[in-house]
Coordinates of C-alpha atoms in Angstrom, one line a residue:
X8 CA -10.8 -12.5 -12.8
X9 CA -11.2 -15.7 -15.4
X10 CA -9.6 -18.8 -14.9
X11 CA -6.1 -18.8 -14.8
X12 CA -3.7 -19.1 -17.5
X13 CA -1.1 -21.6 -18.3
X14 CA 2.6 -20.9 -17.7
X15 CA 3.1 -21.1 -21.0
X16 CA 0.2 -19.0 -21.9
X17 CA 1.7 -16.3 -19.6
X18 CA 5.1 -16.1 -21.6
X19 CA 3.9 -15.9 -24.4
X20 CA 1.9 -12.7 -23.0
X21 CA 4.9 -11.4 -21.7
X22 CA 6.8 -12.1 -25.0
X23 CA 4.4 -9.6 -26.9
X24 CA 3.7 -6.4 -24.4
X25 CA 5.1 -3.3 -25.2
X26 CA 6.8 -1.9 -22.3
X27 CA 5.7 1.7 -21.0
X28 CA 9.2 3.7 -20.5
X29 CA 8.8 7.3 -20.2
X30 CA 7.3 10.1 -18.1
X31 CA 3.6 10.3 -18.3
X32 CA 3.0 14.5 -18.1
X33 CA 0.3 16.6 -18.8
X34 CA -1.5 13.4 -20.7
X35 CA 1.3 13.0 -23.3
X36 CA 4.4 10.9 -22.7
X37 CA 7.8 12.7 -22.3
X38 CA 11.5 11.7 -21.7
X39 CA 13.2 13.2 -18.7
X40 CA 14.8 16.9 -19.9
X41 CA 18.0 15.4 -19.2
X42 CA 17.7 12.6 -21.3
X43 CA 18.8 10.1 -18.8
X44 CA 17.3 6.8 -18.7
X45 CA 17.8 3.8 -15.7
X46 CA 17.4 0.0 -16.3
X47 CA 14.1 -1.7 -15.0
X48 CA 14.6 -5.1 -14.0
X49 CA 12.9 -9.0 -14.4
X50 CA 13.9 -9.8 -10.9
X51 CA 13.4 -13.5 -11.6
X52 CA 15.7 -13.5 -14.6
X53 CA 18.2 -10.4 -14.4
X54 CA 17.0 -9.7 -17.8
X55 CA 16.7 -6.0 -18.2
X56 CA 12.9 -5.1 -19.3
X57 CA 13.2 -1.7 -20.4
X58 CA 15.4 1.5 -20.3
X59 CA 12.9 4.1 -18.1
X60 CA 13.0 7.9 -17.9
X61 CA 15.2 9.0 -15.1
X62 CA 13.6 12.2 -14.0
X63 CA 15.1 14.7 -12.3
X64 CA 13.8 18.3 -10.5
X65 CA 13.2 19.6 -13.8
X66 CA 11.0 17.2 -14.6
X67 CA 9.2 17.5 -11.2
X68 CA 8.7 20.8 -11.6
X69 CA 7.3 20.7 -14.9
X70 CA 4.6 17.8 -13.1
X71 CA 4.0 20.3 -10.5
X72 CA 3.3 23.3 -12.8
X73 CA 0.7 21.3 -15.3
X74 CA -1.3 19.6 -12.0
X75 CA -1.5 23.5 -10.3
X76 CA -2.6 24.6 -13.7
X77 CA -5.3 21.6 -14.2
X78 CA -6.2 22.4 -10.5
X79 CA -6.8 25.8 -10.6
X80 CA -8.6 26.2 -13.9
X81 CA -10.8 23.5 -12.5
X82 CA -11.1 21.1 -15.4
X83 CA -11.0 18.4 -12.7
X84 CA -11.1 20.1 -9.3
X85 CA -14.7 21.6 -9.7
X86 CA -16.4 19.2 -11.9
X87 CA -19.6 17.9 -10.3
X88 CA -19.6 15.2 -8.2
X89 CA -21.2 12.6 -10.3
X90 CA -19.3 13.3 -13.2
X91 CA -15.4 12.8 -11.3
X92 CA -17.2 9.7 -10.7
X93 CA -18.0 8.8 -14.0
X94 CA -14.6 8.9 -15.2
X95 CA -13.5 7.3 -12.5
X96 CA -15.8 4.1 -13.1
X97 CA -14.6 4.2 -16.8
X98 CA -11.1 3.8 -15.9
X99 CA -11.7 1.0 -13.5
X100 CA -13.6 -1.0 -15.9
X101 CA -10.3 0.2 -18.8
X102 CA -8.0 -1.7 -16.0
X103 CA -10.5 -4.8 -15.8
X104 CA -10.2 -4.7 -20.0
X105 CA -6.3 -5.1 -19.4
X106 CA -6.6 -6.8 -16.3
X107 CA -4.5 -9.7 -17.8
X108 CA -2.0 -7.7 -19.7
X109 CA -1.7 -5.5 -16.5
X110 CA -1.1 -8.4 -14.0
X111 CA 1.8 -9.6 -16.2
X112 CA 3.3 -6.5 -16.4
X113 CA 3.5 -6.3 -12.5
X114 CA 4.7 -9.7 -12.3
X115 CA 7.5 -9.1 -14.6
X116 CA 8.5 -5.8 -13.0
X117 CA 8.6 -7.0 -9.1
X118 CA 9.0 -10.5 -9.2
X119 CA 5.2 -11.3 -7.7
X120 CA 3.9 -14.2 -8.8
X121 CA 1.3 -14.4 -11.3
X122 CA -1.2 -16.1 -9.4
X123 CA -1.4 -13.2 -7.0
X124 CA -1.3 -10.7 -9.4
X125 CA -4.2 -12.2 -10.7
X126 CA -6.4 -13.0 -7.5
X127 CA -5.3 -10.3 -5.0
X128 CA -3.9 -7.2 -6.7
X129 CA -5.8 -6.7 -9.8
X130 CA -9.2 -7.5 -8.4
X131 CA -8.4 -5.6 -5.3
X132 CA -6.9 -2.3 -7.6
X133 CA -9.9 -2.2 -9.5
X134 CA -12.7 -2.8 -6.5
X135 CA -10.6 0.3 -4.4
X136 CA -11.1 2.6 -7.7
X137 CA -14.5 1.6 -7.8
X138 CA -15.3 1.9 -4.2
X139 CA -13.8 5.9 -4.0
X140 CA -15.8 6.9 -7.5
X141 CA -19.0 5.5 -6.3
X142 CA -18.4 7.8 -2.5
X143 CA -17.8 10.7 -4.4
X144 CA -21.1 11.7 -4.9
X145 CA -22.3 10.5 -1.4
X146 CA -19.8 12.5 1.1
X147 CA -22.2 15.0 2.5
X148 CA -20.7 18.6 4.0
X149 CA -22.3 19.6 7.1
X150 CA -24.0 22.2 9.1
X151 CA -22.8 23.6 12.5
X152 CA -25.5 24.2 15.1
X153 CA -24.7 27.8 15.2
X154 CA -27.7 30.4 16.1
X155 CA -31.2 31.4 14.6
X156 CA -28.9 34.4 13.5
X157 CA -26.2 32.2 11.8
X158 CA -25.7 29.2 9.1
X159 CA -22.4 27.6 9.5
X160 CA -21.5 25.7 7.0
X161 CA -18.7 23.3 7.0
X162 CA -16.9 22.1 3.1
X163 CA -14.7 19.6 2.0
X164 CA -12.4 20.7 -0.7
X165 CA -9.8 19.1 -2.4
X166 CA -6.3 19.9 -0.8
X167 CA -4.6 20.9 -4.4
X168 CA -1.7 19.0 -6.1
X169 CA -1.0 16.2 -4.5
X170 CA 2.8 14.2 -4.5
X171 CA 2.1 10.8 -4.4
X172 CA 4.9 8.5 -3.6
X173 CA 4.7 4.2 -4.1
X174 CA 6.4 1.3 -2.7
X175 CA 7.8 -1.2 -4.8
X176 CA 5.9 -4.5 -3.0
X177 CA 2.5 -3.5 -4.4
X178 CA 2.9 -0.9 -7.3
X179 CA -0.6 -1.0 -8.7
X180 CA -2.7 -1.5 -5.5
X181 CA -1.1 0.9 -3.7
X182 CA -1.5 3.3 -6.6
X183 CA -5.2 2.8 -6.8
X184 CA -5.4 2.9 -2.5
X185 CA -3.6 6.9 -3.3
X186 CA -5.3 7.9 -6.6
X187 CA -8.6 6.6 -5.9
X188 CA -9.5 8.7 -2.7
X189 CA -7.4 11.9 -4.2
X190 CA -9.0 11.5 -7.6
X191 CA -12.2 11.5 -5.9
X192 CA -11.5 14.6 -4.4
X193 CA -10.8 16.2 -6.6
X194 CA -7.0 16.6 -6.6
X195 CA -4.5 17.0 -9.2
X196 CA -1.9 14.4 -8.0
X197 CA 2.0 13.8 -9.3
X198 CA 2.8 10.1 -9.0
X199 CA 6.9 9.2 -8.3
X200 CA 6.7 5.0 -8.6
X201 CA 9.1 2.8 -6.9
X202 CA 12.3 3.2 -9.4
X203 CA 12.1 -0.7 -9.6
X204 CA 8.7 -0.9 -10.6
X205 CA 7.9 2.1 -12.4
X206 CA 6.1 0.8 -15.5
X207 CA 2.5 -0.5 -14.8
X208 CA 1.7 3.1 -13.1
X209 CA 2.8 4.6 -16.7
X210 CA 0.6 2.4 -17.8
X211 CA -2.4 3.0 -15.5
X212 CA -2.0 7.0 -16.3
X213 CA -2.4 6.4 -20.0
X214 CA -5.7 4.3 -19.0
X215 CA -6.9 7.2 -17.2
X216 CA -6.6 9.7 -20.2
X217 CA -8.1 7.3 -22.7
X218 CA -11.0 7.4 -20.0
X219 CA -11.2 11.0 -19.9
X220 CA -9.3 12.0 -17.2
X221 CA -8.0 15.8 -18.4
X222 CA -4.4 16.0 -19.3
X223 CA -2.5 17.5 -16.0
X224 CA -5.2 15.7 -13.3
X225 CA -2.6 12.4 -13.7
X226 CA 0.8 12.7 -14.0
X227 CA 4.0 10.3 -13.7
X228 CA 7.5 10.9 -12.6
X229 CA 9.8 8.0 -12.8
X230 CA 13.5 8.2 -11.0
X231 CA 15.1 7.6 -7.8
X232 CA 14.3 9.3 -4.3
X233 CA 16.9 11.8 -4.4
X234 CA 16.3 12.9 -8.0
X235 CA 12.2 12.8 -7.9
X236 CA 11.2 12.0 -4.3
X237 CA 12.9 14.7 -2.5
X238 CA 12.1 17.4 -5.0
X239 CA 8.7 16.7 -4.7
X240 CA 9.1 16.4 -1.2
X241 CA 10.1 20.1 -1.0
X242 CA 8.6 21.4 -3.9
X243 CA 6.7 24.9 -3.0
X244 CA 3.7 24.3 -5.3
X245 CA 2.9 20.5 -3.9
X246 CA -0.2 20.7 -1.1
X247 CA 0.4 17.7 0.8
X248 CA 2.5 14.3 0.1
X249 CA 1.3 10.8 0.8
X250 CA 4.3 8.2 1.2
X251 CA 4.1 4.6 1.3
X252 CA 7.4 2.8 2.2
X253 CA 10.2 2.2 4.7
X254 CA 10.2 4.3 7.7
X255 CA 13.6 5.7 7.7
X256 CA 12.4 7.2 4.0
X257 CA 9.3 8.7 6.0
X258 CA 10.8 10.2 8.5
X259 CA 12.6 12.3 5.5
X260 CA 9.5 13.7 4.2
X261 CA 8.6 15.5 7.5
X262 CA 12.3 17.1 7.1
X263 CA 11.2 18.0 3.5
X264 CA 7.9 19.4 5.0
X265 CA 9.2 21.5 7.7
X266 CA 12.3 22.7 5.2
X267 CA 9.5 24.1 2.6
X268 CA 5.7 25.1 2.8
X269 CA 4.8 22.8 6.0
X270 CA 2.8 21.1 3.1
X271 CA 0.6 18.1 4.6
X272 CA 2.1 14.3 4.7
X273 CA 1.0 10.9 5.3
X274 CA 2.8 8.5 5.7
X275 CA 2.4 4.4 5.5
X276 CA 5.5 2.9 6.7
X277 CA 6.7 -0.6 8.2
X278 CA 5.9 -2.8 10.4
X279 CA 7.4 -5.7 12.8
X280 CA 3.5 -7.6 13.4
X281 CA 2.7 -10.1 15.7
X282 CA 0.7 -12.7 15.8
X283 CA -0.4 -14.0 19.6
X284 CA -1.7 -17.7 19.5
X285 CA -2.5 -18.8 23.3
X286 CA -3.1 -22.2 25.0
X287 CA -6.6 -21.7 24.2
X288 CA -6.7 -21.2 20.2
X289 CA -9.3 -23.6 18.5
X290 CA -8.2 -25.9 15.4
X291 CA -4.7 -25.1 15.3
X292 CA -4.5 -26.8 11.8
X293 CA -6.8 -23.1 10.5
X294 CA -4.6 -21.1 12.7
X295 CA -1.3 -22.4 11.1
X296 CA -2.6 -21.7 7.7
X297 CA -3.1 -18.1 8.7
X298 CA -0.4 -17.6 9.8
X299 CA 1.7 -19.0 6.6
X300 CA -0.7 -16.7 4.6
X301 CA 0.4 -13.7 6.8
X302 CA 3.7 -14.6 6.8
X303 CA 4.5 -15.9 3.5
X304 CA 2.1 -13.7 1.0
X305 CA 3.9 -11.7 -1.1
X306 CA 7.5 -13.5 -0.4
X307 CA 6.8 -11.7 2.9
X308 CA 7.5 -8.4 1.3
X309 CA 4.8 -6.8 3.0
X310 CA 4.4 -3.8 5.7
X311 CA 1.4 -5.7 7.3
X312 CA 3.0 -9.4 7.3
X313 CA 2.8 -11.8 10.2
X314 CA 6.6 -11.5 10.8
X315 CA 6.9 -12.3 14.8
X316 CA 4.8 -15.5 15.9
X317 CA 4.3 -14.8 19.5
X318 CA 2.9 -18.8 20.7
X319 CA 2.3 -20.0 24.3
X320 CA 4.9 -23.0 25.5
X321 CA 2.3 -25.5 25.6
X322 CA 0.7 -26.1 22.3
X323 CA 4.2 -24.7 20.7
X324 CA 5.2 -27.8 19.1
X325 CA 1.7 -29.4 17.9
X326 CA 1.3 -25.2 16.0
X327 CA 4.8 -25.3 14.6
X328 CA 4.0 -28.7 13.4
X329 CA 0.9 -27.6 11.4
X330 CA 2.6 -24.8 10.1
X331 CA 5.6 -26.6 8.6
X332 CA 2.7 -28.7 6.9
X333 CA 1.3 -25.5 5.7
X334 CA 4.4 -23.7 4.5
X335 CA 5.5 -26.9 2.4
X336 CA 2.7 -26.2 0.4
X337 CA 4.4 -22.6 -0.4
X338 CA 5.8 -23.3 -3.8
X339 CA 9.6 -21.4 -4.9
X340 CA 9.8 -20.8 -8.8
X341 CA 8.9 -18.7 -11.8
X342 CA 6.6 -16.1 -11.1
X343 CA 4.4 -16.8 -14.6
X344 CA 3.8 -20.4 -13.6
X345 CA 0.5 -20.2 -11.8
X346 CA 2.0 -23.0 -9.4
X347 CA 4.5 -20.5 -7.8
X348 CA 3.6 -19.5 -4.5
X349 CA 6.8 -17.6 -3.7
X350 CA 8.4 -15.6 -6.9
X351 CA 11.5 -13.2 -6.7
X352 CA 12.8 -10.8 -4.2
X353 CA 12.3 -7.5 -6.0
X354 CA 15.8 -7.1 -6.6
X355 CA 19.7 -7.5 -5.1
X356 CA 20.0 -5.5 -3.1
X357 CA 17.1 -6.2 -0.9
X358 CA 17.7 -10.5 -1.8
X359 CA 21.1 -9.8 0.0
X360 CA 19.0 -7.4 2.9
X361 CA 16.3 -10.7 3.7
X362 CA 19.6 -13.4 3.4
X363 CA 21.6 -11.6 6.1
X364 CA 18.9 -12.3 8.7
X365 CA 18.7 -16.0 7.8
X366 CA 21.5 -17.1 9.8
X367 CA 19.8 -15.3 13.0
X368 CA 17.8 -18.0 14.1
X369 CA 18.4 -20.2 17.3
X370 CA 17.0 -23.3 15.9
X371 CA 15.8 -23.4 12.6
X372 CA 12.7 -25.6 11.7
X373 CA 12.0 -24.7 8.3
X374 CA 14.0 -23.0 5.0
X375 CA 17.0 -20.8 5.7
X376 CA 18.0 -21.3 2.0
X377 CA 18.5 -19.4 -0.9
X378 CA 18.3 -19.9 -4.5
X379 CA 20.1 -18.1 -7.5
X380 CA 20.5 -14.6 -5.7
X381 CA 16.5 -13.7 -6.3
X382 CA 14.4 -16.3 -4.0
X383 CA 14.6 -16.8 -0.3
X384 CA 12.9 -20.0 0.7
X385 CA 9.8 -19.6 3.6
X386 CA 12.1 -20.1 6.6
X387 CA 10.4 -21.0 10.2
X388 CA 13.2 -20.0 12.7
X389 CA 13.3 -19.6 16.4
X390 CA 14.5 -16.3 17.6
X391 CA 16.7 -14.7 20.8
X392 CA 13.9 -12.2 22.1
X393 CA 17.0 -9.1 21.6
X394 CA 18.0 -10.6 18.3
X395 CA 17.7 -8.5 15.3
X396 CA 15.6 -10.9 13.4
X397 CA 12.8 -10.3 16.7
X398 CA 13.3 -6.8 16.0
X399 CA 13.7 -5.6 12.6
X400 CA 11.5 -5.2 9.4
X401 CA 13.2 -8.7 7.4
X402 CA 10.3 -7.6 4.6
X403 CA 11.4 -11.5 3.1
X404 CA 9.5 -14.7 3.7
X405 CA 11.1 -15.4 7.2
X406 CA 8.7 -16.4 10.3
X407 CA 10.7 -15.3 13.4
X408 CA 8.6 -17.5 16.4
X409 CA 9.1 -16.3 20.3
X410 CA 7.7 -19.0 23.1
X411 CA 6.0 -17.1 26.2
X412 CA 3.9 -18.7 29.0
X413 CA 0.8 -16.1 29.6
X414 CA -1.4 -13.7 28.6
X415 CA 0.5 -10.9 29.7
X416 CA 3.7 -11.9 28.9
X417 CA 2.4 -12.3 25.0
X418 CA 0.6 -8.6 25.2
X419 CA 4.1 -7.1 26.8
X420 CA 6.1 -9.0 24.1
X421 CA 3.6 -7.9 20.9
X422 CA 3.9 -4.1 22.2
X423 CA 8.2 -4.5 23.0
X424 CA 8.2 -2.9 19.0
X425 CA 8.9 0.7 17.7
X426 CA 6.0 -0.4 15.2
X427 CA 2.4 -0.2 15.5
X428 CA 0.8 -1.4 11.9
X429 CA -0.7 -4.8 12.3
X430 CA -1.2 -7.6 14.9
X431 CA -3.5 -10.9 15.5
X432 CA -4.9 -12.8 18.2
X433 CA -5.9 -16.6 18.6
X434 CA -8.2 -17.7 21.5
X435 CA -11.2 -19.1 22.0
X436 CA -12.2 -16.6 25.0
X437 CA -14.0 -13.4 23.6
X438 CA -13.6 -11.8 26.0
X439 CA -9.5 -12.2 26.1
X440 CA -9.4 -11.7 22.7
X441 CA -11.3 -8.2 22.7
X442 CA -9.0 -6.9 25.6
X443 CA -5.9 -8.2 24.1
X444 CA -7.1 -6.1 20.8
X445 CA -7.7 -3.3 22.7
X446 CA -4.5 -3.5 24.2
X447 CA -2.3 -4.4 21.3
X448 CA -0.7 -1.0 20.1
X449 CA -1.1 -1.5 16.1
X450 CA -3.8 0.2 13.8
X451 CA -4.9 -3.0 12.9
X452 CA -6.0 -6.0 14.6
X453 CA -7.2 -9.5 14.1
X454 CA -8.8 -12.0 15.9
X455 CA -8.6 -15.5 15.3
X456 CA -7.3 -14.9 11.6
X457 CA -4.6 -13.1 9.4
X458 CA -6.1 -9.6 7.5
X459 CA -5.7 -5.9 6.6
X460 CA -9.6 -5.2 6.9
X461 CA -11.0 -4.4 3.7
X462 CA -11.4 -1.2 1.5
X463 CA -14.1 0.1 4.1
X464 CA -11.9 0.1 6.8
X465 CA -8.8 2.2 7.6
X466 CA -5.3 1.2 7.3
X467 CA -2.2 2.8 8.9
X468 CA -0.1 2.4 12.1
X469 CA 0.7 3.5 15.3
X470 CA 4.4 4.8 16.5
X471 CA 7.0 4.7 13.9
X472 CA 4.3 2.5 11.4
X473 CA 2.1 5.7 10.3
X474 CA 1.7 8.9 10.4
X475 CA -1.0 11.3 9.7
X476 CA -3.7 9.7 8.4
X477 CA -4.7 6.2 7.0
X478 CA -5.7 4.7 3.7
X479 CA -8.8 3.1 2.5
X480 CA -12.4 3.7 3.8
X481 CA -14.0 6.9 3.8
X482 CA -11.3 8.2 6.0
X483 CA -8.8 8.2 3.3
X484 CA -10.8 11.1 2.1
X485 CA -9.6 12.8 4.8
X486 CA -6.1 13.5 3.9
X487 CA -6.9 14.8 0.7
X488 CA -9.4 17.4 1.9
X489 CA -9.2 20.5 3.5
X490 CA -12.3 21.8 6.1
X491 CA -13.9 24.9 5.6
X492 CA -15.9 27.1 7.6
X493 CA -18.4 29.8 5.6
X494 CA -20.4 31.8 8.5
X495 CA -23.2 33.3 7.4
X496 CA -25.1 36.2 9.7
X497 CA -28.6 35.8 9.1
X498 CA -29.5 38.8 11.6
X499 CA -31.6 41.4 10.1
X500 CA -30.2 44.7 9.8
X501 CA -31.8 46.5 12.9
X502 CA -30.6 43.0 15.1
X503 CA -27.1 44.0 16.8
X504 CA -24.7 42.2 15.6
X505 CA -23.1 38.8 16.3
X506 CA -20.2 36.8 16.3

């Protein structure tokens, strides 16, 4: 991205887009049938943005019926390799034309603040396109050792439509983390947005036509959960679903599954991560500022934030020191001032969700205030082991901080969790760090800093965090492929027969 803008320069941007508000279908864009619309949001303000189609089934099945069609005729589905990947790379480098449009768009919609809409999410949204086009062409099938009789060949194809379902925390990088890898397939997918931040994947859809896409490869349902989620949940004529969200809404779209054609799911889901710093950990000063980062990123609404600090009773105080240092640096205000460190809870409902929590702690060092029903200030609080705020996705900016005296005692703590997504580990012995990673139950782990990986590595969790697959890296592919075997008898006629 280019240098950052001035907060004036950024409303004045917002004063002049035009504000994406219907369904995106079969290339065109279309009302719901019904006619119904919902109100979209500025969570920072309370000013509504827009009035957005509120789709129903009909419009689901509509989705469903142009993706088969596009599918099966193979406009998309069977065009070579390099050419998917073509179009692909066109509509990355469309995005990075409306980068800056794009990244205020997100930040009025979810409350993110500009400055990470413009370092994190657009840059990362348009590497993660560009990373799946450019491995389309350079996934290789294979070839079984069979016999001297027999070729057995084994082929990816594309699964078929695809239901792709977003969370509201990061609308556009979690589109491009789903659409990238199933585009590349060679899917047809159906995209149902978070209903609170519905409009810059509208927006993204209309990208991807102007860049040549076919009309029914990309389409956009916006609505709530019952009215588009679980219809496309159980729809018939959807292959497979991949969810990103909470994990009480995953756990419905294996009932949708098993209640309709066993289609395939995925599921991305929360998380409750710890972060282990031991007696041991080098230049506390770097570890407290990864684990504000982790922690604080995002207001904290994220599935793979550094919500437990998990710290060993003798360098306690001198960390937590360094860290309240850190997290003063965490500035609360408008999301288009490029200052802002922490913008707006997403909405409400969930401000009310994170606020309940902040009264949990047992000593409070940091925070624990709120601000005009939209921000939560970063809050450093001590926690009761049992105590909800030890135990519970907050998904807010709240660091929940547990004391323990040992190695073990940190590892039993970090695994005491129903979730298994992310977790980190500060110490300056190796070889404690790799077997505390080893045996830290989470998909993802750290050592001696705060990350997800990067797109070339998988992401997804273990136990109630993920199911079924992961996202990003070539094994994202995975999910949106089905394996085929073709035998072939090479045996001449007069051979007996084989296999």
């Amino acid at each position: 991205m280019d240098d950052l803008l001035t907060h004036e320069e950024y409303r004045a941007i917002a004063r002049d887009l035009l504000l994406p508000s219907t369904a995106f279908i079969d290339g065109a864009w279309r009302p719901a049938a019904s006619g119904a619309t919902f109100e979209t949001v500025n969570p920072a303000t309370g000013a509504v943005l827009a009035e957005i189609s509120a789709c129903g089934a009909e419009d689901v099945d509509f989705a469903v019926a142009r993706a088969r069609e596009a599918f099966e005729d193979g406009r998309w589905s069977k065009r070579p390799p390099s050419e998917r990947k073509e179009v692909l790379i066109r509509l990355a480098r469309r995005i990075a034309r409306n980068a800056r449009e794009l990244a205020v768009l997100e930040s009025l919609d979810s409350g993110k603040t500009i400055y990470d809409c413009e370092t994190v999410d657009l840059p990362e949204t348009i590497h993660c396109l560009k990373w799946h086009a450019e491995a389309i062409d350079k996934i290789y099938d294979q070839v079984a050792p069979a016999s001297d009789d027999h070729i057995a060949m084994i082929l990816r194809e594309p699964v078929g439509v695809v239901g792709l379902v977003l969370p509201w925390n990061f609308p556009l990088l979690m589109l491009a983390w789903k659409i990238g890898p199933a585009l590349a397939a060679g899917c047809s997918v159906v995209v149902k947005p978070a209903e609170e931040t519905s409009m810059t994947a509208l927006r993204v859809a209309e990208l991807a036509v102007e860049a040549g896409l076919p009309k029914g490869v990309f389409n956009v349902v916006p609505g709530g959960g019952p009215e588009v989620g679980e219809p496309l949940g159980r729809h018939m004529d959807v292959d497979m679903v991949s969810f990103t969200g909470s994990t009480e809404t995953g756990r419905r779209f294996l009932h949708y599954a098993a209640d309709s054609n066993l289609k395939e799911v995925v599921l991305e889901m929360g998380g409750k991560n710890p972060c282990i710093v031991l007696e041991d950990a080098e230049t506390l000063d770097r570890v407290a500022a990864h684990v504000v980062n982790g922690a604080f990123w995002n207001m904290g609404e994220n599935c793979s934030a550094t919500s437990r600090l998990i710290v060993h009773a003798d360098i306690k105080d001198a960390l937590l020191a360094r860290i309240l240092a850190h997290a003063r640096e965490w500035v609360l205000g408008d999301p288009l001032d490029p200052e802002t460190r922490i913008g707006a809870l997403v909405s409400t409902a969930h401000f009310e969700k994170v606020a309940a929590y902040l009264d949990a702690g047992i000593k409070t060092h940091l925070g624990g205030g709120t601000e005009g029903g939209a921000w939560v200030e970063p809050t450093v609080m001590e926690v009761e082991r049992l105590s909800p705020a030890a135990r519970e996705e907050i998904f807010g900016p709240v660091l929940s901080v547990l004391t323990v005296r040992g190695y073990d005692e940190a590892i039993a703590l970090a695994n005491d969790t129903e979730y298994g997504l992310a977790a980190s580990i500060f110490t300056a012995n190796i070889k404690r760090a790799l077997r505390g990673a080893r045996a830290l139950r989470a998909g993802t782990v750290t050592v001696n800093s705060y990350g997800e990986g990067d797109i070339s590595t998988p992401f997804g969790g273990f136990k109630a965090s993920g199911f079924g697959g992961r996202d990003n890296g070539l094994h994202a592919h995975d999910q949106y492929t089905q394996l085929k075997t073709i035998w072939v008898d090479l045996a001449d006629d007069d051979d007996e027969a084989v296999g």
